[in-house]
Coordinates of C-alpha atoms in Angstrom, one line a residue:
Chain Y
M1 CA -16.3 0.6 -63.7
A2 CA -13.0 2.0 -64.8
I3 CA -12.8 3.7 -68.1
R4 CA -10.5 2.1 -70.8
A5 CA -9.6 5.2 -72.8
S6 CA -8.8 8.7 -71.5
A7 CA -10.0 12.1 -73.0
E8 CA -6.5 12.5 -74.5
E9 CA -6.5 9.1 -76.1
L10 CA -10.0 9.6 -77.5
Q11 CA -9.1 13.1 -78.8
S12 CA -6.1 11.7 -80.5
F13 CA -8.1 8.9 -82.0
M14 CA -10.8 11.3 -83.2
S15 CA -8.3 13.7 -84.8
S16 CA -6.6 10.8 -86.6
E17 CA -9.7 9.1 -87.9
F18 CA -11.9 12.2 -88.5
P19 CA -9.4 14.9 -89.5
Q20 CA -12.1 17.0 -91.0
A21 CA -14.1 17.2 -87.7
T22 CA -13.8 20.3 -85.5
I23 CA -15.5 18.7 -82.5
T24 CA -13.2 18.2 -79.4
V25 CA -13.3 15.8 -76.5
E26 CA -13.5 18.0 -73.4
K27 CA -13.7 15.5 -70.5
V28 CA -14.1 11.8 -69.9
D29 CA -14.6 10.0 -66.7
E30 CA -16.5 7.0 -65.4
Q31 CA -19.7 9.0 -65.1
E32 CA -19.8 11.1 -68.2
A33 CA -18.1 12.4 -71.3
W34 CA -18.3 16.0 -72.6
V35 CA -17.6 17.1 -76.2
R36 CA -17.7 20.6 -77.7
Q37 CA -18.6 21.6 -81.3
P38 CA -17.6 25.2 -82.3
V39 CA -20.3 26.7 -84.4
D40 CA -19.6 28.7 -87.6
D41 CA -21.7 29.7 -90.6
S42 CA -21.5 26.2 -92.1
H43 CA -23.6 24.9 -89.1
L44 CA -26.5 27.4 -89.4
R45 CA -29.9 27.0 -91.0
P46 CA -32.9 29.3 -91.6
G47 CA -34.1 30.9 -88.4
A48 CA -30.6 32.0 -87.2
T49 CA -30.1 28.7 -85.5
V50 CA -27.9 25.7 -85.6
S51 CA -28.9 23.0 -88.1
G52 CA -30.4 19.6 -87.0
P53 CA -27.7 17.6 -88.7
T54 CA -25.1 19.5 -86.7
M55 CA -26.8 18.4 -83.5
M56 CA -27.2 14.9 -84.7
A57 CA -23.5 14.7 -85.5
V58 CA -22.7 16.0 -82.0
A59 CA -25.0 13.5 -80.4
D60 CA -23.5 10.6 -82.3
T61 CA -19.9 11.7 -81.6
A62 CA -20.6 12.2 -77.9
A63 CA -22.1 8.7 -77.7
Y64 CA -19.2 7.2 -79.6
V65 CA -16.7 8.8 -77.1
T66 CA -18.7 7.4 -74.2
V67 CA -18.9 4.0 -75.7
L68 CA -15.2 3.9 -76.6
S69 CA -14.3 5.2 -73.1
H70 CA -16.1 2.1 -71.6
I71 CA -15.2 -0.7 -74.1
G72 CA -11.8 0.7 -75.2
I73 CA -10.9 2.1 -78.6
V74 CA -12.8 -0.3 -80.9
P75 CA -13.1 1.8 -84.1
L76 CA -15.6 -0.6 -85.7
A77 CA -18.3 0.0 -83.1
V78 CA -21.1 1.5 -85.3
T79 CA -24.3 3.3 -84.5
S80 CA -27.3 1.0 -84.9
N81 CA -30.0 3.4 -83.8
L82 CA -30.2 7.1 -82.9
N83 CA -33.3 8.8 -81.6
I84 CA -33.1 12.5 -81.1
N85 CA -35.6 15.1 -79.8
F86 CA -35.1 18.8 -80.5
L87 CA -36.3 20.8 -77.6
R88 CA -35.3 24.5 -78.1
K89 CA -33.5 26.6 -80.7
P90 CA -29.8 26.7 -80.0
D91 CA -28.1 30.1 -80.0
S92 CA -26.5 30.6 -83.4
G93 CA -23.5 32.4 -81.9
K94 CA -22.6 29.8 -79.3
A95 CA -20.7 26.5 -79.4
L96 CA -22.6 23.4 -78.6
L97 CA -21.7 21.3 -75.6
A98 CA -22.8 17.7 -75.1
R99 CA -22.8 15.6 -72.0
S100 CA -23.1 11.9 -72.6
T101 CA -23.7 9.1 -70.1
L102 CA -23.7 5.3 -70.4
L103 CA -27.3 3.9 -70.1
H104 CA -26.5 0.2 -70.7
L105 CA -23.4 -1.8 -71.5
G106 CA -24.5 -5.1 -73.0
R107 CA -22.6 -7.8 -74.8
R108 CA -23.9 -7.0 -78.2
S109 CA -24.8 -3.3 -77.9
V110 CA -24.2 -0.2 -75.8
L111 CA -26.6 2.6 -75.2
A112 CA -25.7 6.1 -74.3
E113 CA -27.8 9.2 -73.5
V114 CA -26.8 12.6 -74.7
R115 CA -27.9 16.1 -73.6
I116 CA -26.9 19.0 -75.8
Y117 CA -26.7 22.7 -74.6
S118 CA -25.6 26.0 -76.1
E119 CA -22.3 27.0 -74.3
G120 CA -23.0 29.3 -71.4
H121 CA -26.7 28.1 -71.0
P122 CA -26.4 24.9 -69.0
E123 CA -30.0 25.2 -67.8
K124 CA -31.5 25.1 -71.3
Q125 CA -31.2 21.8 -73.0
V126 CA -31.5 22.1 -76.8
A127 CA -31.6 18.4 -77.7
H128 CA -31.7 15.0 -76.2
A129 CA -30.7 11.8 -77.8
I130 CA -30.5 8.0 -77.1
V131 CA -27.9 6.3 -79.2
T132 CA -27.3 2.6 -79.6
Y133 CA -23.9 1.3 -80.8
A134 CA -23.4 -2.3 -82.0
I135 CA -20.2 -3.9 -80.8
P136 CA -18.5 -6.0 -83.5
S137 CA -18.5 -9.7 -82.8
S138 CA -14.8 -9.9 -82.9
H139 CA -14.5 -7.7 -79.9
R140 CA -17.1 -9.3 -77.6
E141 CA -15.6 -10.7 -74.5
Chain L
M1 CA -52.8 16.0 -102.9
A2 CA -50.9 18.3 -105.3
I3 CA -47.4 19.3 -104.4
R4 CA -46.7 23.0 -103.6
A5 CA -43.1 23.2 -104.6
S6 CA -41.3 21.5 -107.5
A7 CA -37.9 19.8 -107.4
E8 CA -36.4 22.9 -109.2
E9 CA -37.9 25.3 -106.6
L10 CA -36.7 23.1 -103.7
Q11 CA -33.2 22.8 -105.2
S12 CA -33.0 26.5 -105.6
F13 CA -34.1 27.1 -102.0
M14 CA -31.6 24.6 -100.7
S15 CA -28.7 26.0 -102.7
S16 CA -29.6 29.5 -101.4
E17 CA -30.1 28.6 -97.7
F18 CA -27.5 25.8 -97.4
P19 CA -24.7 27.0 -99.8
Q20 CA -22.2 24.6 -98.1
A21 CA -24.4 21.5 -98.8
T22 CA -23.6 19.2 -101.7
I23 CA -26.8 17.3 -101.5
T24 CA -29.1 17.6 -104.6
V25 CA -32.9 17.3 -105.0
E26 CA -33.3 14.7 -107.7
K27 CA -37.1 14.3 -108.0
V28 CA -40.2 15.4 -106.3
D29 CA -43.8 14.4 -107.0
E30 CA -46.9 13.7 -105.0
Q31 CA -45.8 10.2 -103.9
E32 CA -42.1 10.7 -103.1
A33 CA -39.0 12.8 -103.1
W34 CA -35.5 11.7 -104.0
V35 CA -32.2 13.4 -102.9
R36 CA -28.6 12.4 -103.7
Q37 CA -25.5 13.0 -101.6
P38 CA -22.2 12.6 -103.4
V39 CA -19.7 10.8 -101.0
D40 CA -16.1 12.0 -100.7
D41 CA -13.4 11.4 -98.1
S42 CA -15.0 13.8 -95.7
H43 CA -18.0 11.5 -95.3
L44 CA -16.0 8.3 -94.4
R45 CA -15.4 6.7 -91.1
P46 CA -13.3 3.7 -89.8
G47 CA -14.3 0.5 -91.6
A48 CA -14.2 2.1 -95.1
T49 CA -17.8 3.1 -94.9
V50 CA -19.9 6.3 -94.8
S51 CA -20.3 7.9 -91.4
G52 CA -23.6 7.8 -89.4
P53 CA -23.9 11.7 -89.3
T54 CA -23.7 11.8 -93.1
M55 CA -26.7 9.4 -93.3
M56 CA -28.5 11.4 -90.6
A57 CA -28.0 14.6 -92.6
V58 CA -29.3 12.9 -95.8
A59 CA -32.4 11.6 -93.9
D60 CA -33.1 15.0 -92.4
T61 CA -32.7 16.8 -95.7
A62 CA -34.8 14.2 -97.6
A63 CA -37.6 14.6 -95.1
Y64 CA -37.3 18.5 -95.2
V65 CA -37.7 18.3 -99.0
T66 CA -40.8 16.1 -98.7
V67 CA -42.3 18.3 -96.0
L68 CA -41.7 21.5 -98.0
S69 CA -43.1 19.9 -101.2
H70 CA -46.4 19.3 -99.4
I71 CA -46.8 22.4 -97.2
G72 CA -44.9 24.9 -99.5
I73 CA -41.5 26.5 -98.8
V74 CA -41.8 27.3 -95.1
P75 CA -38.2 27.6 -94.1
L76 CA -38.9 27.7 -90.4
A77 CA -40.3 24.2 -90.3
V78 CA -37.9 22.4 -87.9
T79 CA -37.2 18.8 -87.1
S80 CA -38.7 17.8 -83.7
N81 CA -37.8 14.2 -83.7
L82 CA -35.6 11.9 -85.9
N83 CA -35.3 8.2 -85.4
I84 CA -32.8 6.4 -87.6
N85 CA -31.9 2.7 -87.9
F86 CA -28.7 1.7 -89.6
L87 CA -29.2 -1.6 -91.5
R88 CA -26.1 -2.3 -93.6
K89 CA -22.7 -0.7 -94.3
P90 CA -23.0 1.7 -97.3
D91 CA -20.4 1.3 -100.0
S92 CA -17.7 3.9 -99.4
G93 CA -17.2 4.6 -103.1
K94 CA -20.9 5.3 -104.0
A95 CA -23.2 8.3 -103.6
L96 CA -26.1 7.9 -101.2
L97 CA -29.6 8.1 -102.6
A98 CA -32.6 8.7 -100.3
R99 CA -36.3 8.2 -101.1
S100 CA -38.7 10.0 -98.8
T101 CA -42.5 9.7 -98.5
L102 CA -45.1 11.5 -96.5
L103 CA -46.4 9.5 -93.6
H104 CA -48.8 12.0 -92.0
L105 CA -49.6 15.6 -92.6
G106 CA -51.1 17.1 -89.5
R107 CA -51.9 20.6 -88.4
R108 CA -49.0 20.9 -86.0
S109 CA -46.5 18.3 -87.4
V110 CA -45.6 16.4 -90.5
L111 CA -44.0 12.9 -90.5
A112 CA -41.9 11.6 -93.3
E113 CA -40.3 8.2 -93.9
V114 CA -36.8 8.0 -95.5
R115 CA -35.0 5.0 -97.0
I116 CA -31.4 5.4 -97.9
Y117 CA -29.4 3.3 -100.4
S118 CA -26.0 3.2 -102.0
E119 CA -26.3 4.4 -105.6
G120 CA -26.6 1.4 -107.9
H121 CA -27.8 -1.0 -105.1
P122 CA -31.5 -0.3 -104.9
E123 CA -32.2 -3.6 -103.3
K124 CA -30.0 -3.0 -100.3
Q125 CA -31.4 -0.4 -97.9
V126 CA -28.6 1.0 -95.7
A127 CA -30.7 3.1 -93.4
H128 CA -34.3 3.8 -92.5
A129 CA -35.5 6.9 -90.7
I130 CA -38.8 8.4 -89.4
V131 CA -38.6 12.2 -89.2
T132 CA -41.1 14.6 -87.6
Y133 CA -41.1 18.2 -88.5
A134 CA -42.9 20.9 -86.5
I135 CA -44.9 23.4 -88.4
P136 CA -44.5 27.0 -87.1
S137 CA -47.8 28.3 -85.7
S138 CA -47.7 31.3 -88.0
H139 CA -48.0 29.0 -91.0
R140 CA -50.8 26.8 -89.8
E141 CA -53.9 27.0 -91.9
Chain J
M1 CA -38.7 -14.8 -100.0
A2 CA -41.2 -17.5 -99.0
I3 CA -42.8 -17.2 -95.6
R4 CA -42.0 -19.9 -93.0
A5 CA -45.2 -19.8 -91.0
S6 CA -48.8 -19.3 -92.1
A7 CA -51.6 -17.2 -90.6
E8 CA -53.1 -20.3 -89.2
E9 CA -49.9 -21.5 -87.6
L10 CA -49.2 -18.1 -86.2
Q11 CA -52.7 -17.8 -84.8
S12 CA -52.4 -21.2 -83.2
F13 CA -49.0 -20.2 -81.6
M14 CA -50.4 -16.9 -80.3
S15 CA -53.5 -18.5 -78.8
S16 CA -51.3 -21.0 -77.1
E17 CA -48.6 -18.7 -75.8
F18 CA -50.8 -15.6 -75.1
P19 CA -54.1 -17.1 -74.0
Q20 CA -55.2 -13.8 -72.5
A21 CA -54.8 -11.9 -75.7
T22 CA -57.8 -11.1 -77.9
I23 CA -55.8 -10.0 -80.9
T24 CA -56.2 -12.2 -84.0
V25 CA -53.9 -12.9 -87.0
E26 CA -56.0 -11.9 -90.0
K27 CA -53.6 -12.5 -92.9
V28 CA -50.0 -13.3 -93.6
D29 CA -48.2 -13.4 -96.9
E30 CA -44.7 -12.6 -98.2
Q31 CA -45.5 -8.9 -98.4
E32 CA -47.5 -8.1 -95.3
A33 CA -49.2 -9.3 -92.2
W34 CA -52.5 -8.1 -90.7
V35 CA -53.7 -8.4 -87.2
R36 CA -57.0 -7.2 -85.6
Q37 CA -57.6 -6.1 -82.0
P38 CA -61.3 -5.8 -80.9
V39 CA -61.8 -2.8 -78.7
D40 CA -63.8 -2.9 -75.5
D41 CA -64.1 -0.6 -72.5
S42 CA -60.8 -2.0 -71.1
H43 CA -58.9 -0.4 -74.0
L44 CA -60.3 3.1 -73.6
R45 CA -58.8 6.2 -72.0
P46 CA -60.0 9.8 -71.3
G47 CA -61.2 11.5 -74.5
A48 CA -63.3 8.6 -75.7
T49 CA -60.4 7.1 -77.5
V50 CA -58.3 4.0 -77.5
S51 CA -55.3 4.0 -75.0
G52 CA -51.7 4.4 -76.2
P53 CA -50.7 1.1 -74.6
T54 CA -53.4 -0.8 -76.5
M55 CA -51.9 0.6 -79.8
M56 CA -48.3 -0.2 -78.6
A57 CA -49.4 -3.8 -77.9
V58 CA -51.0 -4.1 -81.3
A59 CA -47.8 -2.7 -83.0
D60 CA -45.6 -5.1 -81.1
T61 CA -47.8 -8.1 -81.9
A62 CA -48.1 -7.2 -85.6
A63 CA -44.3 -6.9 -85.8
Y64 CA -43.9 -10.2 -83.9
V65 CA -46.2 -12.0 -86.4
T66 CA -44.3 -10.5 -89.3
V67 CA -40.9 -11.5 -87.9
L68 CA -42.0 -15.0 -87.1
S69 CA -43.6 -15.4 -90.5
H70 CA -40.2 -14.7 -92.0
I71 CA -37.8 -16.5 -89.7
G72 CA -40.2 -19.3 -88.6
I73 CA -41.8 -19.7 -85.1
V74 CA -38.9 -18.7 -82.9
P75 CA -40.7 -17.8 -79.7
L76 CA -37.6 -16.3 -78.0
A77 CA -37.3 -13.5 -80.6
V78 CA -37.7 -10.4 -78.4
T79 CA -38.4 -6.8 -79.0
S80 CA -35.2 -4.7 -78.6
N81 CA -36.6 -1.3 -79.7
L82 CA -40.0 0.1 -80.5
N83 CA -40.6 3.6 -81.7
I84 CA -44.2 4.6 -82.2
N85 CA -45.8 7.9 -83.4
F86 CA -49.5 8.6 -82.6
L87 CA -51.1 10.4 -85.5
R88 CA -54.8 10.7 -84.9
K89 CA -57.4 9.7 -82.3
P90 CA -58.7 6.2 -83.0
D91 CA -62.5 5.7 -83.0
S92 CA -63.5 4.4 -79.6
G93 CA -66.2 2.2 -81.1
K94 CA -64.0 0.4 -83.7
A95 CA -61.6 -2.4 -83.7
L96 CA -57.9 -1.6 -84.6
L97 CA -56.4 -3.1 -87.7
A98 CA -52.6 -3.2 -88.2
R99 CA -50.6 -3.9 -91.3
S100 CA -47.0 -4.8 -90.8
T101 CA -44.2 -5.2 -93.4
L102 CA -40.7 -6.4 -93.2
L103 CA -38.1 -3.5 -93.4
H104 CA -34.9 -5.5 -92.9
L105 CA -34.0 -9.1 -92.1
G106 CA -30.5 -9.2 -90.7
R107 CA -28.6 -11.9 -89.0
R108 CA -28.9 -10.4 -85.5
S109 CA -32.1 -8.4 -85.8
V110 CA -35.2 -7.9 -87.8
L111 CA -37.1 -4.6 -88.4
A112 CA -40.8 -4.3 -89.1
E113 CA -42.9 -1.3 -89.9
V114 CA -46.5 -1.2 -88.6
R115 CA -49.4 1.0 -89.6
I116 CA -52.5 1.0 -87.4
Y117 CA -56.0 2.0 -88.5
S118 CA -59.5 2.1 -87.0
E119 CA -61.5 -0.6 -88.8
G120 CA -63.5 0.9 -91.7
H121 CA -61.2 3.9 -92.0
P122 CA -58.3 2.6 -94.1
E123 CA -57.4 6.1 -95.3
K124 CA -56.7 7.4 -91.8
Q125 CA -53.7 6.0 -90.1
V126 CA -53.9 6.4 -86.3
A127 CA -50.4 5.3 -85.4
H128 CA -47.1 4.3 -87.1
A129 CA -44.4 2.1 -85.5
I130 CA -40.9 0.8 -86.3
V131 CA -40.1 -2.3 -84.2
T132 CA -36.8 -4.1 -84.0
Y133 CA -36.7 -7.7 -82.8
A134 CA -33.5 -9.4 -81.7
I135 CA -33.0 -12.9 -82.9
P136 CA -31.6 -15.3 -80.3
S137 CA -28.0 -16.5 -81.1
S138 CA -29.1 -20.1 -81.0
H139 CA -31.4 -19.5 -84.0
R140 CA -29.0 -17.6 -86.3
E141 CA -28.2 -19.4 -89.5
Chain B
M1 CA -40.7 24.0 -59.9
A2 CA -43.5 22.9 -57.6
I3 CA -45.6 19.9 -58.6
R4 CA -49.3 20.5 -59.3
A5 CA -50.7 17.1 -58.3
S6 CA -49.7 14.8 -55.5
A7 CA -49.2 11.0 -55.6
E8 CA -52.6 10.6 -53.8
E9 CA -54.4 12.9 -56.3
L10 CA -52.7 11.1 -59.3
Q11 CA -53.5 7.6 -57.8
S12 CA -57.2 8.7 -57.3
F13 CA -57.3 10.0 -60.9
M14 CA -55.8 6.8 -62.3
S15 CA -58.1 4.6 -60.4
S16 CA -61.1 6.5 -61.6
E17 CA -60.1 6.8 -65.2
F18 CA -58.4 3.4 -65.7
P19 CA -60.4 1.1 -63.3
Q20 CA -59.0 -2.0 -65.0
A21 CA -55.3 -1.0 -64.4
T22 CA -53.4 -2.6 -61.6
I23 CA -50.5 -0.1 -61.7
T24 CA -50.0 2.1 -58.6
V25 CA -48.5 5.5 -58.1
E26 CA -45.8 5.0 -55.5
K27 CA -44.2 8.4 -55.1
V28 CA -44.3 11.8 -56.8
D29 CA -42.1 14.8 -56.1
E30 CA -40.4 17.6 -58.1
Q31 CA -37.6 15.4 -59.2
E32 CA -39.2 12.1 -60.0
A33 CA -42.3 9.9 -60.1
W34 CA -42.3 6.1 -59.3
V35 CA -45.0 3.7 -60.4
R36 CA -45.3 -0.1 -59.6
Q37 CA -46.9 -2.8 -61.8
P38 CA -47.6 -6.1 -60.0
V39 CA -46.8 -9.0 -62.4
D40 CA -49.1 -12.0 -62.8
D41 CA -49.4 -14.7 -65.5
S42 CA -51.3 -12.3 -67.8
H43 CA -48.1 -10.3 -68.2
L44 CA -45.7 -13.1 -69.2
R45 CA -44.5 -14.2 -72.5
P46 CA -42.4 -17.1 -73.9
G47 CA -39.0 -17.2 -72.1
A48 CA -40.4 -16.9 -68.6
T49 CA -40.2 -13.2 -68.8
V50 CA -42.5 -10.1 -68.7
S51 CA -44.0 -9.2 -72.1
G52 CA -42.9 -6.1 -74.1
P53 CA -46.3 -4.5 -74.1
T54 CA -46.5 -4.8 -70.3
M55 CA -43.3 -2.7 -70.1
M56 CA -44.6 -0.3 -72.7
A57 CA -47.7 0.3 -70.7
V58 CA -45.6 0.9 -67.6
A59 CA -43.4 3.4 -69.4
D60 CA -46.4 5.3 -70.8
T61 CA -48.1 5.4 -67.4
A62 CA -45.0 6.5 -65.6
A63 CA -44.5 9.3 -68.1
Y64 CA -48.2 10.3 -67.9
V65 CA -47.9 10.6 -64.1
T66 CA -44.8 12.7 -64.4
V67 CA -46.4 15.0 -67.0
L68 CA -49.6 15.4 -65.0
S69 CA -47.6 16.1 -61.8
H70 CA -46.0 19.0 -63.6
I71 CA -48.9 20.5 -65.6
G72 CA -51.8 19.5 -63.4
I73 CA -54.4 16.8 -64.0
V74 CA -55.1 17.4 -67.7
P75 CA -56.6 14.1 -68.7
L76 CA -56.5 14.9 -72.5
A77 CA -52.7 15.1 -72.6
V78 CA -51.9 12.3 -75.1
T79 CA -48.8 10.4 -76.0
S80 CA -47.4 11.6 -79.3
N81 CA -44.2 9.5 -79.4
L82 CA -42.8 6.7 -77.4
N83 CA -39.3 5.2 -77.9
I84 CA -38.4 2.2 -75.8
N85 CA -35.2 0.1 -75.6
F86 CA -35.3 -3.3 -73.9
L87 CA -32.1 -3.9 -72.1
R88 CA -32.4 -7.1 -70.1
K89 CA -35.0 -9.8 -69.3
P90 CA -37.1 -8.8 -66.4
D91 CA -37.6 -11.4 -63.6
S92 CA -41.0 -13.1 -64.3
G93 CA -41.7 -13.4 -60.5
K94 CA -41.1 -9.7 -59.6
A95 CA -43.2 -6.6 -59.9
L96 CA -41.9 -3.9 -62.3
L97 CA -40.9 -0.5 -60.8
A98 CA -40.5 2.5 -63.0
R99 CA -38.8 5.8 -62.2
S100 CA -39.7 8.7 -64.4
T101 CA -38.2 12.2 -64.7
L102 CA -39.1 15.3 -66.6
L103 CA -36.7 16.0 -69.6
H104 CA -38.4 19.0 -71.0
L105 CA -41.6 21.0 -70.3
G106 CA -42.5 23.0 -73.4
R107 CA -45.6 24.9 -74.4
R108 CA -46.8 22.2 -76.9
S109 CA -45.2 19.1 -75.6
V110 CA -43.6 17.5 -72.5
L111 CA -40.9 14.9 -72.6
A112 CA -40.3 12.4 -69.8
E113 CA -37.6 9.7 -69.4
V114 CA -38.5 6.4 -67.8
R115 CA -36.2 3.7 -66.4
I116 CA -37.8 0.3 -65.6
Y117 CA -36.5 -2.3 -63.1
S118 CA -37.6 -5.6 -61.6
E119 CA -38.4 -5.0 -57.9
G120 CA -35.5 -5.7 -55.7
H121 CA -32.9 -5.3 -58.5
P122 CA -32.4 -1.5 -58.6
E123 CA -29.0 -2.0 -60.2
K124 CA -30.3 -3.8 -63.3
Q125 CA -32.3 -1.6 -65.6
V126 CA -34.6 -3.7 -67.8
A127 CA -35.9 -1.0 -70.1
H128 CA -35.5 2.7 -70.9
A129 CA -38.0 4.9 -72.6
I130 CA -38.4 8.5 -73.8
V131 CA -42.0 9.5 -74.0
T132 CA -43.4 12.7 -75.6
Y133 CA -46.9 13.9 -74.5
A134 CA -48.8 16.6 -76.5
I135 CA -50.5 19.2 -74.4
P136 CA -54.0 20.1 -75.7
S137 CA -54.2 23.6 -77.1
S138 CA -57.0 24.5 -74.7
H139 CA -54.7 24.0 -71.7
R140 CA -51.7 25.9 -72.9
E141 CA -50.8 28.9 -70.7

């Protein structure tokens, strides 16, 4: 299944619609999408680690990029469910990298899986999420 | 079951540990905790609505406040699972209010339920979350 | 919001469509539905306790009863997501009781919350579930 | 990471502890486990399809087999959370096949991912689950 939006198009869309975000779209192809979240003091929490909400935002964005790469840039696609498990403490001094893959592309909803890592530690997953996006009726084919 | 931390103590802890956060602890008693997130442009997303990650952060914080009110201020309690369902579009011009209750207080983990509303619309729930916090071994009684 | 199917109607529907099931509809009103699952050896697992799948089936059925009580007997309503947390070991010698309430009644989906107990121990919740049912397009109003 | 229990050992354990179950362990290696659930009338629901609880039981069992293959046959490992998304109607006349992989092996908990298919249709996933098992303290290494 060919993708309908490239990494450059998705980055441009994200920068325009979420100007405050510092997350970047690193790679998008038919199999997977990668996003990167630089980590600074505003993302930390007690225990010298990255906060849960920072990882939730990364999971949601990685899934959004995956969904839009498969259905085209439909801004009004919205998250309907997000389930995230936290597996290990991320390293407070490293960016987060997330790899997202499409689990299911339905008519009414799209599911994506997201695995989050601390940059430089690809063998240690820090969080895992399943994210469901609802596709607006107007867009359904 | 008496609470072990008051709204004032929890607000003071949050302000100290998360200085960048704008969420406030509104009320804490044995039955429930309320937090409030003012909404500005940085919280919006396409569709003139509040972003999913903003609501996830509110859900996680409301649960954290509930957990700490019941076990005492144990900063190293960390989220192990969060499951959130988005039910309606929040109003982009209103603050978010979240009400959290304790579902289960175990030895190893604590579960809280969170219901999120747009301020002034208490009859319209915009999101619902179940959040599990892991209690550090050192703290277990 | 008035209910559209009574406990008797729902019991009759369940007995007809799921003749192998031993779960019964105990009570249905606008606020909540209760179902009861007798427990025998076929429901047990190692540790002298009730199996996880037995509790999942109870959660799904309790939610189905709640959904149908609010939208009418629409047999083709199907579960789209179920998230269940297991909180305590149920008593192997007791029936399971589940109380389900409506969380959200949308046009495309309905969410119900389910709390499961061992009969005679209403203060000790053994499991908690959030169940989403998809409403077939043909039924939407 | 070498497995600690073979398909034959796991099948023997399951047959002994769950004599009423008809699910079989088809394959277990370091990467994945497969289980198979024959489908008969007792598994069906309105819509000529397999019931949700049947798929939940398959997901939970597939995850249990994966967990035990990695930690050894520790019967008292128990499900602490199961999150399942239903993606398509299974074929009422086909067995269910489930493929489970290890997502995370922690000291206190183990996460497995499960993908369920109708036999003969490996390209059409019917359900996807994330299952967390808690490891009894007595077993932790």
